[in-house]
Amino acid sequence: MTTTVPIVRQRGWARTFIRNPAGVFGLVTTVALVSCALLSIVWTPYDPVHTDVLSKWHPPSSAHLLGTDNIGRDIFSVLLAGSRVTLQVAVGSALVAAVVGVVFAALGSLTARWFREIIAVLIDILIAFPTLLIAMMLASALGGSIMVVIVAVGISFGVNVGRVSRPEIRRVSRSEFVTAGIAAGLGPVRNLTRHTLPNVAPVFIVQLSWCMAVAVLAETGLSYLGYGAPVSTPSWGRVLAELQSYIGIHPLSVVWPGLAITITVLGFNLLGDGLRDATDPRLGRPEVITA
Amino acid sequence: MRTLYAALGIAAISALVLSGCSGQGDEYSGSEGESVTVGLVLEPTDLDIRRTSGAALDQVLIDNVYQGLVSRTPSGDIVDTIAASHSISDDGLTYTFDINDGVTFHNGDDLTVDDVVWSLTQVKDDAELRDHELLSAVTKITATDDDTVTLTLSEPDSNLLWNLSGRAGLVLDESADNDLSTTANGTGPFTLEEWKQGDSITLARNDDYWGDAAKVGEVVFVYIGDTTAGVNAALAGDLDVLTAVDPNLQTQFEGTDFTVHEGKTTDKYTLAFNNQREPLDDVRVREALQLAVDHAAVIDAIGGAGVEMGGPIPPLDPGYEDLTSLRPYNPKKAKSLLADAGVDDLSLTLTVPNIYGTTVANVLVSAYKQIGVTLTVDSVEFSTWLNDVYTNHDYDLSFVDHLEPRDFGNWANPDYYFGYDNTDVQKLYTESVRATDPETANEKLAEAARIVAEDHAADWLYNALTLTAIHEGISGFPTDSPNARLDLSSLSVTT
């Protein structure tokens, strides 16, 4: 007598993700951004810093896909080259946030109780500072640059990442396989990297894709205020700032960088949503995060 | 939260679109009564005409509220004001001023020769006061009789009358003890009515004015730092006159009741080269940088409101001559000059205060790239510029507007931030100042200016024109040099 045991296959997270149109949209925009940035290294239709005042304010045409700006630069080329800054800032901030987040989360969950309390308070204090404020403080001390944006967003969002993943790490570090690891003689650091972090990773990745969205907005905001990318570096926020005074006369010129920013930010957000929906077993639970 | 970010992005764009669209309707309500509202850009930080620097104060208060012995017209001529007439001795060492009768201060006091002597002596003696150094050639200020004041000089000074038409020659009331920081007691056709800090300054007609009374009852200066906001305010009917219209926005006034007038200025938008620093101490490198720039394109880029200048003196100032032929647009020659100088792979940093925008900087980056020079733009706060460039001379290239009229002396001062040290120029400038007849003074200046231009000591990118939008029915508003002085005595409203 044999009984057939029905094989229950859990759907993989990748499959769940693919079925979510919002997540796919996020993935597509992210891939598009990366492609644009890579492409701009080897090719742009025109030199993005080349000015040709005689051909200023050309409307969109086959020669100038998105038209030209007030000093005759090709807007498409500028935006293409600007995607490099956007990508740098997004990835850079996410990396800094990851490091800051891991450090805070690990210190806040695996150390002595009194130390954990201090870390918790410190996180609360740091969360109280808005990202833009930290960035402007750093920029006025060190001068505006892309690095300042990356560090500022990385630190302020990293604190968030730390706060969200701290209870996760605590939960995982109490599970049996971790205890088994300790019994087998693994040190705390190895145990963290071998067992705890891989199990917290989904939470992390979701947080970091949201961090990218914040970073893109922060870079454009800071460049708009003159604290971000240097003048001669093509950047979306800078284009927006430079063209906004002509908005009454050439409204279309501002729409392009605005659209690029909007779609990218939306894309990173939806990517984060999609990843969360696909990896989080407690589906639909709203996360509360602050920037 | 993530949807909030997306919403923020969209909201930001919508806000931009909306801000551009609002204010397009022409709802001009007319100037009720005789009040004229004027939009200005830069507000003074303090009203103390004796101690606070900055043209924002001269612009509003001199001629309208305060008056001097003499004044200047927008085109740079000297006219008698509190002085009924003046004469200069042949040796250029004695200046005699006949003082007008019946001049009164706003507080009712009569103006006497003692007030004149006291006012000038204060500036001469107190090094803390603005323009103190402009009276350095004066040794004695005396009242020779009830109507005459005499100035005695140690050596001729061809700039003295011009200097007296500025702050150094203003006459204040010796017996008044009002707080100059917030109030003003002058002799002009307008009294200072109110200063709402951060917002506006109101002048009212002085009904007891000793000369021809002003033609409007009230002038309100409204300070709007953002050029787009200024245009929107004018189009919404909040302003009768808008000064310093952004050239790129002037088309917005087409088809409205505003007319945009073009006026001359002495604003010299100067790309300074640090003449002391390698390799900019080499005249070939400086010439190359100047030849690399298409100056007509620069003017086009800023919206067309400028004229080319080839040397340090603008057309409104004495000593002007057209020197633009010294720096034709010629990138090819620029490249070979750099090769001659043995300079390749040159990287330079341009320090520019962020108030000047980025258009010119972007054009320069592109122009220099053509001749193989990499330009990095450092956009800084004005205070940083003052500290790094102006005070510490720590810069390669710098871009600011030198708006002061008759400021050629900076090229004869090796300690100025230009770092330009040429003994011939210094000698010629001194000779010009010491000259007793204007022709000689101007010839010497022109000669000195030509040397500076031939040395390519800087690149004078353009001499700005200024645009003033004036509503129908307003007349007599000065359109030349309005950023330096706004004499509103002939301003009138016709309905």
PDB file of N, CA and C in Angstrom, chain B residues 34-35 57 68 82 117 126 145 155 165 184 219 242 303 317 335 337 378 393 426 462 465 473 481 485:
ATOM      1  N   GLU B  34      -1.646 108.816  -6.457  1.00  0.00           N
ATOM      2  CA  GLU B  34      -0.388 109.081  -7.140  1.00  0.00           C
ATOM      3  C   GLU B  34       0.700 108.205  -6.558  1.00  0.00           C
ATOM      4  N   SER B  35       0.365 106.976  -6.310  1.00  0.00           N
ATOM      5  CA  SER B  35       1.348 106.067  -5.751  1.00  0.00           C
ATOM      6  C   SER B  35       1.896 105.179  -6.850  1.00  0.00           C
ATOM      7  N   LEU B  57      21.472 100.877  -1.244  1.00  0.00           N
ATOM      8  CA  LEU B  57      21.122 102.046  -0.441  1.00  0.00           C
ATOM      9  C   LEU B  57      21.198 103.318  -1.293  1.00  0.00           C
ATOM     10  N   GLY B  68      23.463 115.672  -2.252  1.00  0.00           N
ATOM     11  CA  GLY B  68      24.831 116.132  -2.060  1.00  0.00           C
ATOM     12  C   GLY B  68      25.008 117.508  -2.655  1.00  0.00           C
ATOM     13  N   ILE B  82      22.700 120.748  -4.194  1.00  0.00           N
ATOM     14  CA  ILE B  82      22.645 121.697  -3.084  1.00  0.00           C
ATOM     15  C   ILE B  82      23.527 122.903  -3.411  1.00  0.00           C
ATOM     16  N   VAL B 117      29.954 121.891   5.827  1.00  0.00           N
ATOM     17  CA  VAL B 117      31.327 121.694   6.312  1.00  0.00           C
ATOM     18  C   VAL B 117      31.375 120.501   7.268  1.00  0.00           C
ATOM     19  N   ASP B 126      36.678 110.601   9.638  1.00  0.00           N
ATOM     20  CA  ASP B 126      36.334 109.311  10.254  1.00  0.00           C
ATOM     21  C   ASP B 126      36.548 108.170   9.260  1.00  0.00           C
ATOM     22  N   ASP B 145      32.018 132.169   3.410  1.00  0.00           N
ATOM     23  CA  ASP B 145      30.998 133.097   3.903  1.00  0.00           C
ATOM     24  C   ASP B 145      29.705 132.320   4.067  1.00  0.00           C
ATOM     25  N   GLU B 155      46.815 117.938  -3.772  1.00  0.00           N
ATOM     26  CA  GLU B 155      47.226 117.710  -5.160  1.00  0.00           C
ATOM     27  C   GLU B 155      45.953 117.552  -5.990  1.00  0.00           C
ATOM     28  N   SER B 165      29.670 113.538  -5.849  1.00  0.00           N
ATOM     29  CA  SER B 165      28.302 113.241  -6.273  1.00  0.00           C
ATOM     30  C   SER B 165      27.812 111.938  -5.666  1.00  0.00           C
ATOM     31  N   ALA B 184      15.697 108.648   8.124  1.00  0.00           N
ATOM     32  CA  ALA B 184      16.548 109.482   7.285  1.00  0.00           C
ATOM     33  C   ALA B 184      16.040 110.911   7.329  1.00  0.00           C
ATOM     34  N   VAL B 219       6.070 106.688  -3.448  1.00  0.00           N
ATOM     35  CA  VAL B 219       6.735 105.632  -4.212  1.00  0.00           C
ATOM     36  C   VAL B 219       6.998 104.469  -3.256  1.00  0.00           C
ATOM     37  N   LEU B 242       9.001  97.405 -13.026  1.00  0.00           N
ATOM     38  CA  LEU B 242       9.885  96.334 -12.567  1.00  0.00           C
ATOM     39  C   LEU B 242      11.272  96.597 -13.131  1.00  0.00           C
ATOM     40  N   GLY B 303      20.420  86.090 -23.003  1.00  0.00           N
ATOM     41  CA  GLY B 303      19.161  86.687 -23.428  1.00  0.00           C
ATOM     42  C   GLY B 303      19.340  87.955 -24.237  1.00  0.00           C
ATOM     43  N   ASP B 317      31.657 105.326 -19.068  1.00  0.00           N
ATOM     44  CA  ASP B 317      32.713 105.926 -18.254  1.00  0.00           C
ATOM     45  C   ASP B 317      33.733 106.666 -19.118  1.00  0.00           C
ATOM     46  N   LYS B 335      44.486  77.738 -29.429  1.00  0.00           N
ATOM     47  CA  LYS B 335      45.182  76.466 -29.239  1.00  0.00           C
ATOM     48  C   LYS B 335      46.676  76.624 -29.467  1.00  0.00           C
ATOM     49  N   LEU B 337      48.410  79.329 -29.242  1.00  0.00           N
ATOM     50  CA  LEU B 337      49.006  80.136 -28.167  1.00  0.00           C
ATOM     51  C   LEU B 337      49.323  79.262 -26.957  1.00  0.00           C
ATOM     52  N   ASP B 378      33.111  76.100  -9.599  1.00  0.00           N
ATOM     53  CA  ASP B 378      32.852  76.036  -8.173  1.00  0.00           C
ATOM     54  C   ASP B 378      31.856  77.141  -7.851  1.00  0.00           C
ATOM     55  N   HIS B 393      42.687  85.996  -2.436  1.00  0.00           N
ATOM     56  CA  HIS B 393      43.209  85.833  -3.797  1.00  0.00           C
ATOM     57  C   HIS B 393      43.472  84.367  -4.121  1.00  0.00           C
ATOM     58  N   GLN B 426      49.955 101.911 -13.656  1.00  0.00           N
ATOM     59  CA  GLN B 426      49.850 102.646 -12.393  1.00  0.00           C
ATOM     60  C   GLN B 426      50.260 104.107 -12.577  1.00  0.00           C
ATOM     61  N   TYR B 462      30.956  90.832 -20.907  1.00  0.00           N
ATOM     62  CA  TYR B 462      30.002  91.772 -21.509  1.00  0.00           C
ATOM     63  C   TYR B 462      29.708  92.917 -20.555  1.00  0.00           C
ATOM     64  N   LEU B 465      23.276  95.368 -20.391  1.00  0.00           N
ATOM     65  CA  LEU B 465      22.186  96.320 -20.562  1.00  0.00           C
ATOM     66  C   LEU B 465      21.157  95.941 -19.517  1.00  0.00           C
ATOM     67  N   GLY B 473       1.307 104.838 -18.835  1.00  0.00           N
ATOM     68  CA  GLY B 473       0.859 105.911 -17.956  1.00  0.00           C
ATOM     69  C   GLY B 473       1.912 106.383 -16.979  1.00  0.00           C
ATOM     70  N   SER B 481      21.330 102.930 -15.901  1.00  0.00           N
ATOM     71  CA  SER B 481      21.963 102.695 -14.587  1.00  0.00           C
ATOM     72  C   SER B 481      20.988 102.687 -13.408  1.00  0.00           C
ATOM     73  N   ARG B 485      21.529 104.245  -9.213  1.00  0.00           N
ATOM     74  CA  ARG B 485      20.797 105.418  -8.748  1.00  0.00           C
ATOM     75  C   ARG B 485      19.418 105.438  -9.383  1.00  0.00           C
TER      76      ARG B 485
END
